[in-house]
């Protein structure tokens, strides 16, 4: 349905451009007679001994402009088709990633502290100095991971990371606390683009927010491929259920 609408819109644009070009030709034809051999268009004669005025020109935009516009629209349609095909390839459903930790080693974005610095991580609440937001990196050995204050153990809490610019993300991987059985067992993933003021949840083909089943087993590392690649600057995890405390460490896949 989305692809059909894109095609209709672009075809309408082409019709409008073609119509405008034809109208221009009609107007020119109405005002300036077509020159024929032996009967050239002449302007008003000037005084004797001086050059007369040139005939008034009535010119439409070069045909090349129309062709350029058609090329632009074809390119736009091709890009949209490629985008939709990529979404279809990802099947609009989340998929577990086999070898999630190995995948994070190859495609993870957050474990390199030089690329994504500590101040890029923020959270709605922090339990104590051993649970700072930047301790929420996957496989991190500083602190215990991120978690909230005791009185903030509710479904309104979050941890997020600022990637600095819109970056295409294809998946997410999580693990629990480094030193206890505390862990997040399900969560919602949200994102926000550089040009937006609002966070949007990752959704499936049904349009419902994806609730990711996370670390139900102590020590597990669980990764998911998103329903489709998403390009965004800010990424936020909203724990929904947990074991003792909503503690977690995470990374984002880029491939």
Coordinates of N, CA, C and O in Angstrom, one line a residue, residues 140-223:
X140 N 30.6 -4.5 30.1 CA 31.4 -3.5 30.9 C 31.9 -4.1 32.2 O 31.2 -4.9 32.8
X141 N 33.1 -3.7 32.5 CA 33.7 -4.2 33.8 C 33.8 -3.1 34.8 O 34.4 -3.3 35.9
X142 N 33.3 -1.9 34.5 CA 33.2 -0.9 35.5 C 31.8 -0.9 36.2 O 30.8 -1.0 35.5
X143 N 31.8 -0.9 37.5 CA 30.5 -0.9 38.2 C 29.8 -2.2 38.0 O 30.4 -3.3 37.6
X144 N 28.5 -2.2 38.1 CA 27.7 -3.4 38.0 C 26.7 -3.4 36.8 O 26.0 -4.4 36.6
X145 N 26.6 -2.3 36.1 CA 25.6 -2.2 35.1 C 24.7 -1.0 35.6 O 25.0 -0.4 36.6
X146 N 23.7 -0.6 34.8 CA 22.8 0.5 35.2 C 21.6 -0.1 35.9 O 21.0 -1.1 35.5
X147 N 21.2 0.7 37.0 CA 19.9 0.4 37.5 C 19.4 1.7 38.2 O 20.1 2.7 38.4
X148 N 18.1 1.6 38.7 CA 17.5 2.8 39.3 C 17.5 2.9 40.8 O 17.9 1.9 41.5
X149 N 17.0 4.0 41.3 CA 16.8 4.1 42.8 C 15.8 3.1 43.3 O 14.9 2.7 42.5
X150 N 15.9 2.8 44.5 CA 14.9 1.8 45.1 C 13.5 2.2 44.9 O 12.6 1.4 44.5
X151 N 13.2 3.5 45.1 CA 11.8 3.9 44.9 C 11.4 4.1 43.5 O 10.2 4.5 43.2
X152 N 12.3 3.9 42.6 CA 12.0 4.1 41.1 C 11.8 2.8 40.4 O 11.9 2.8 39.1
X153 N 11.6 1.8 41.1 CA 11.4 0.5 40.4 C 10.0 0.4 39.8 O 9.1 -0.2 40.3
X154 N 9.8 1.1 38.7 CA 8.5 1.1 38.0 C 8.7 1.2 36.5 O 9.9 1.3 36.0
X155 N 7.7 1.1 35.7 CA 7.8 1.0 34.2 C 8.0 2.3 33.5 O 8.0 2.4 32.3
X156 N 8.3 3.4 34.3 CA 8.5 4.7 33.7 C 10.0 5.0 33.6 O 10.3 6.1 33.2
X157 N 10.9 4.1 34.0 CA 12.3 4.4 34.0 C 13.0 4.1 32.7 O 12.4 3.3 31.9
X158 N 14.1 4.6 32.4 CA 14.8 4.4 31.2 C 16.3 4.7 31.3 O 16.8 5.5 32.1
X159 N 17.0 4.1 30.3 CA 18.4 4.5 30.1 C 18.5 4.8 28.6 O 17.9 4.1 27.8
X160 N 19.3 5.7 28.2 CA 19.4 6.1 26.8 C 20.9 6.5 26.4 O 21.7 6.8 27.3
X161 N 21.1 6.4 25.1 CA 22.5 6.8 24.6 C 22.3 7.7 23.5 O 21.4 7.6 22.6
X162 N 23.1 8.7 23.4 CA 23.1 9.7 22.3 C 24.3 9.4 21.4 O 25.5 9.4 21.7
X163 N 24.0 9.0 20.1 CA 25.0 8.5 19.2 C 25.7 9.7 18.5 O 26.5 9.5 17.6
X164 N 25.2 10.9 18.7 CA 25.8 12.1 18.2 C 25.2 12.5 16.8 O 25.2 13.7 16.5
X165 N 24.6 11.6 16.1 CA 24.0 11.8 14.8 C 23.1 10.6 14.5 O 23.3 9.6 15.1
X166 N 22.2 10.8 13.5 CA 21.4 9.7 13.1 C 22.3 8.6 12.6 O 23.2 8.8 11.7
X167 N 22.1 7.4 13.1 CA 22.9 6.2 12.8 C 22.0 5.0 12.6 O 21.1 4.8 13.4
X168 N 22.3 4.3 11.5 CA 21.4 3.1 11.2 C 21.7 2.0 12.2 O 22.8 1.5 12.3
X169 N 20.7 1.6 12.9 CA 20.8 0.5 13.9 C 19.9 -0.7 13.4 O 18.8 -0.5 12.9
X170 N 20.5 -1.9 13.4 CA 19.8 -3.1 13.0 C 19.4 -4.0 14.1 O 18.6 -5.0 13.9
X171 N 19.9 -3.8 15.3 CA 19.6 -4.8 16.4 C 20.0 -4.3 17.7 O 20.7 -3.2 17.8
X172 N 19.7 -5.0 18.8 CA 20.1 -4.7 20.1 C 20.4 -6.0 20.9 O 19.9 -7.0 20.6
X173 N 21.3 -5.8 21.9 CA 21.7 -7.0 22.7 C 21.8 -6.5 24.2 O 22.2 -5.4 24.4
X174 N 21.4 -7.3 25.1 CA 21.4 -6.9 26.5 C 21.9 -8.1 27.4 O 21.9 -9.3 27.0
X175 N 22.3 -7.7 28.6 CA 22.7 -8.7 29.6 C 22.4 -8.0 31.0 O 22.1 -6.8 31.0
X176 N 22.4 -8.8 32.1 CA 22.0 -8.3 33.4 C 23.2 -7.7 34.2 O 24.2 -7.4 33.6
X177 N 23.0 -7.7 35.5 CA 24.0 -7.1 36.4 C 25.3 -8.0 36.3 O 25.2 -9.2 36.1
X178 N 26.4 -7.3 36.5 CA 27.7 -8.0 36.4 C 28.0 -8.8 37.7 O 28.8 -9.8 37.7
X179 N 27.4 -8.5 38.8 CA 27.8 -9.1 40.1 C 26.6 -9.6 40.9 O 26.8 -10.0 42.1
X180 N 25.4 -9.7 40.3 CA 24.3 -10.3 41.0 C 23.3 -10.9 40.1 O 23.5 -10.9 38.9
X181 N 22.1 -11.3 40.6 CA 21.1 -11.9 39.7 C 20.1 -10.8 39.2 O 19.1 -11.2 38.6
X182 N 20.4 -9.6 39.5 CA 19.5 -8.5 39.1 C 19.6 -8.4 37.6 O 20.7 -8.4 37.0
X183 N 18.4 -8.3 36.9 CA 18.4 -8.2 35.4 C 17.0 -7.8 34.9 O 16.0 -7.9 35.6
X184 N 17.0 -7.2 33.8 CA 15.8 -6.8 33.1 C 15.3 -8.0 32.3 O 16.1 -8.6 31.5
X185 N 14.0 -8.3 32.4 CA 13.5 -9.5 31.7 C 12.7 -9.2 30.5 O 12.4 -10.0 29.6
X186 N 12.3 -7.9 30.4 CA 11.6 -7.4 29.1 C 11.7 -5.9 29.1 O 11.8 -5.2 30.1
X187 N 11.6 -5.4 27.9 CA 11.8 -3.9 27.7 C 11.2 -3.5 26.4 O 10.9 -4.3 25.5
X188 N 10.9 -2.2 26.3 CA 10.5 -1.6 25.0 C 11.7 -0.7 24.6 O 12.4 -0.1 25.4
X189 N 12.0 -0.7 23.3 CA 13.1 0.1 22.7 C 12.5 1.3 22.0 O 11.6 1.1 21.1
X190 N 13.0 2.5 22.3 CA 12.5 3.7 21.6 C 13.6 4.4 21.0 O 14.8 4.2 21.3
X191 N 13.3 5.3 20.0 CA 14.4 6.0 19.3 C 13.8 7.4 18.9 O 12.6 7.7 18.9
X192 N 14.8 8.3 18.7 CA 14.5 9.7 18.3 C 15.5 10.2 17.3 O 16.7 10.0 17.5
X193 N 15.0 10.7 16.2 CA 15.9 11.2 15.2 C 16.4 12.6 15.6 O 15.9 13.3 16.4
X194 N 17.5 13.0 14.8 CA 18.1 14.3 15.1 C 17.1 15.5 14.8 O 17.2 16.6 15.4
X195 N 16.1 15.3 14.0 CA 15.2 16.3 13.6 C 13.9 16.3 14.3 O 13.0 17.1 14.1
X196 N 13.7 15.3 15.3 CA 12.5 15.1 16.0 C 12.6 15.5 17.4 O 13.7 15.5 18.0
X197 N 11.5 15.8 18.0 CA 11.4 16.1 19.5 C 10.8 15.0 20.3 O 10.7 15.0 21.5
X198 N 10.4 13.9 19.6 CA 9.6 12.9 20.2 C 10.3 11.5 20.0 O 10.9 11.2 19.0
X199 N 10.2 10.7 21.0 CA 10.7 9.3 21.0 C 9.5 8.4 20.4 O 8.4 8.6 20.8
X200 N 9.9 7.5 19.5 CA 9.0 6.6 19.0 C 9.4 5.1 19.3 O 10.6 4.8 19.4
X201 N 8.4 4.3 19.6 CA 8.8 2.9 19.9 C 9.1 2.1 18.7 O 8.5 2.4 17.6
X202 N 9.9 1.1 18.8 CA 10.1 0.1 17.7 C 8.8 -0.7 17.6 O 8.3 -1.2 18.6
X203 N 8.2 -0.8 16.4 CA 7.0 -1.5 16.2 C 7.1 -2.6 15.2 O 8.0 -2.7 14.4
X204 N 6.2 -3.6 15.3 CA 6.2 -4.7 14.4 C 5.2 -4.3 13.2 O 4.6 -3.2 13.2
X205 N 5.0 -5.3 12.3 CA 4.1 -5.0 11.2 C 2.7 -4.7 11.6 O 1.9 -4.0 10.9
X206 N 2.3 -5.2 12.8 CA 0.9 -5.0 13.3 C 0.7 -3.5 13.8 O -0.4 -3.1 14.0
X207 N 1.9 -2.8 14.0 CA 1.8 -1.5 14.5 C 1.9 -1.4 16.0 O 2.0 -0.3 16.5
X208 N 2.0 -2.5 16.6 CA 2.1 -2.6 18.1 C 3.6 -2.4 18.5 O 4.5 -2.9 17.8
X209 N 3.9 -1.8 19.6 CA 5.2 -1.7 20.2 C 5.8 -3.1 20.4 O 5.1 -4.0 21.0
X210 N 7.0 -3.3 20.1 CA 7.7 -4.6 20.4 C 8.1 -4.6 21.8 O 8.8 -3.7 22.3
X211 N 7.7 -5.7 22.5 CA 8.2 -5.9 23.9 C 9.2 -7.0 23.8 O 8.9 -8.2 23.5
X212 N 10.5 -6.6 24.0 CA 11.6 -7.6 23.8 C 11.7 -8.4 25.1 O 11.8 -7.9 26.2
X213 N 11.7 -9.7 24.9 CA 12.0 -10.7 26.0 C 13.5 -10.6 26.2 O 14.2 -11.0 25.3
X214 N 13.9 -10.3 27.4 CA 15.3 -10.0 27.6 C 16.0 -11.2 28.3 O 16.0 -12.3 27.9
X215 N 16.6 -10.8 29.5 CA 17.5 -11.8 30.2 C 16.7 -12.5 31.3 O 16.8 -12.2 32.5
X216 N 16.0 -13.5 30.9 CA 15.2 -14.3 31.8 C 16.1 -15.3 32.5 O 15.8 -15.8 33.6
X217 N 17.3 -15.5 32.0 CA 18.3 -16.5 32.6 C 19.5 -15.7 33.1 O 20.0 -14.8 32.3
X218 N 19.9 -15.9 34.3 CA 21.1 -15.2 34.9 C 22.3 -15.5 34.0 O 22.6 -16.6 33.6
X219 N 23.0 -14.4 33.7 CA 24.3 -14.5 32.9 C 24.1 -14.5 31.4 O 25.0 -14.6 30.7
X220 N 22.8 -14.5 31.0 CA 22.6 -14.6 29.5 C 22.9 -13.3 28.8 O 22.8 -12.3 29.4
X221 N 23.2 -13.5 27.5 CA 23.3 -12.3 26.6 C 22.4 -12.6 25.5 O 22.5 -13.5 24.7
X222 N 21.4 -11.7 25.3 CA 20.3 -11.9 24.4 C 20.2 -10.8 23.4 O 20.1 -9.6 23.7
X223 N 20.3 -11.2 22.1 CA 20.3 -10.1 21.0 C 19.2 -10.3 20.1 O 18.7 -11.5 19.9

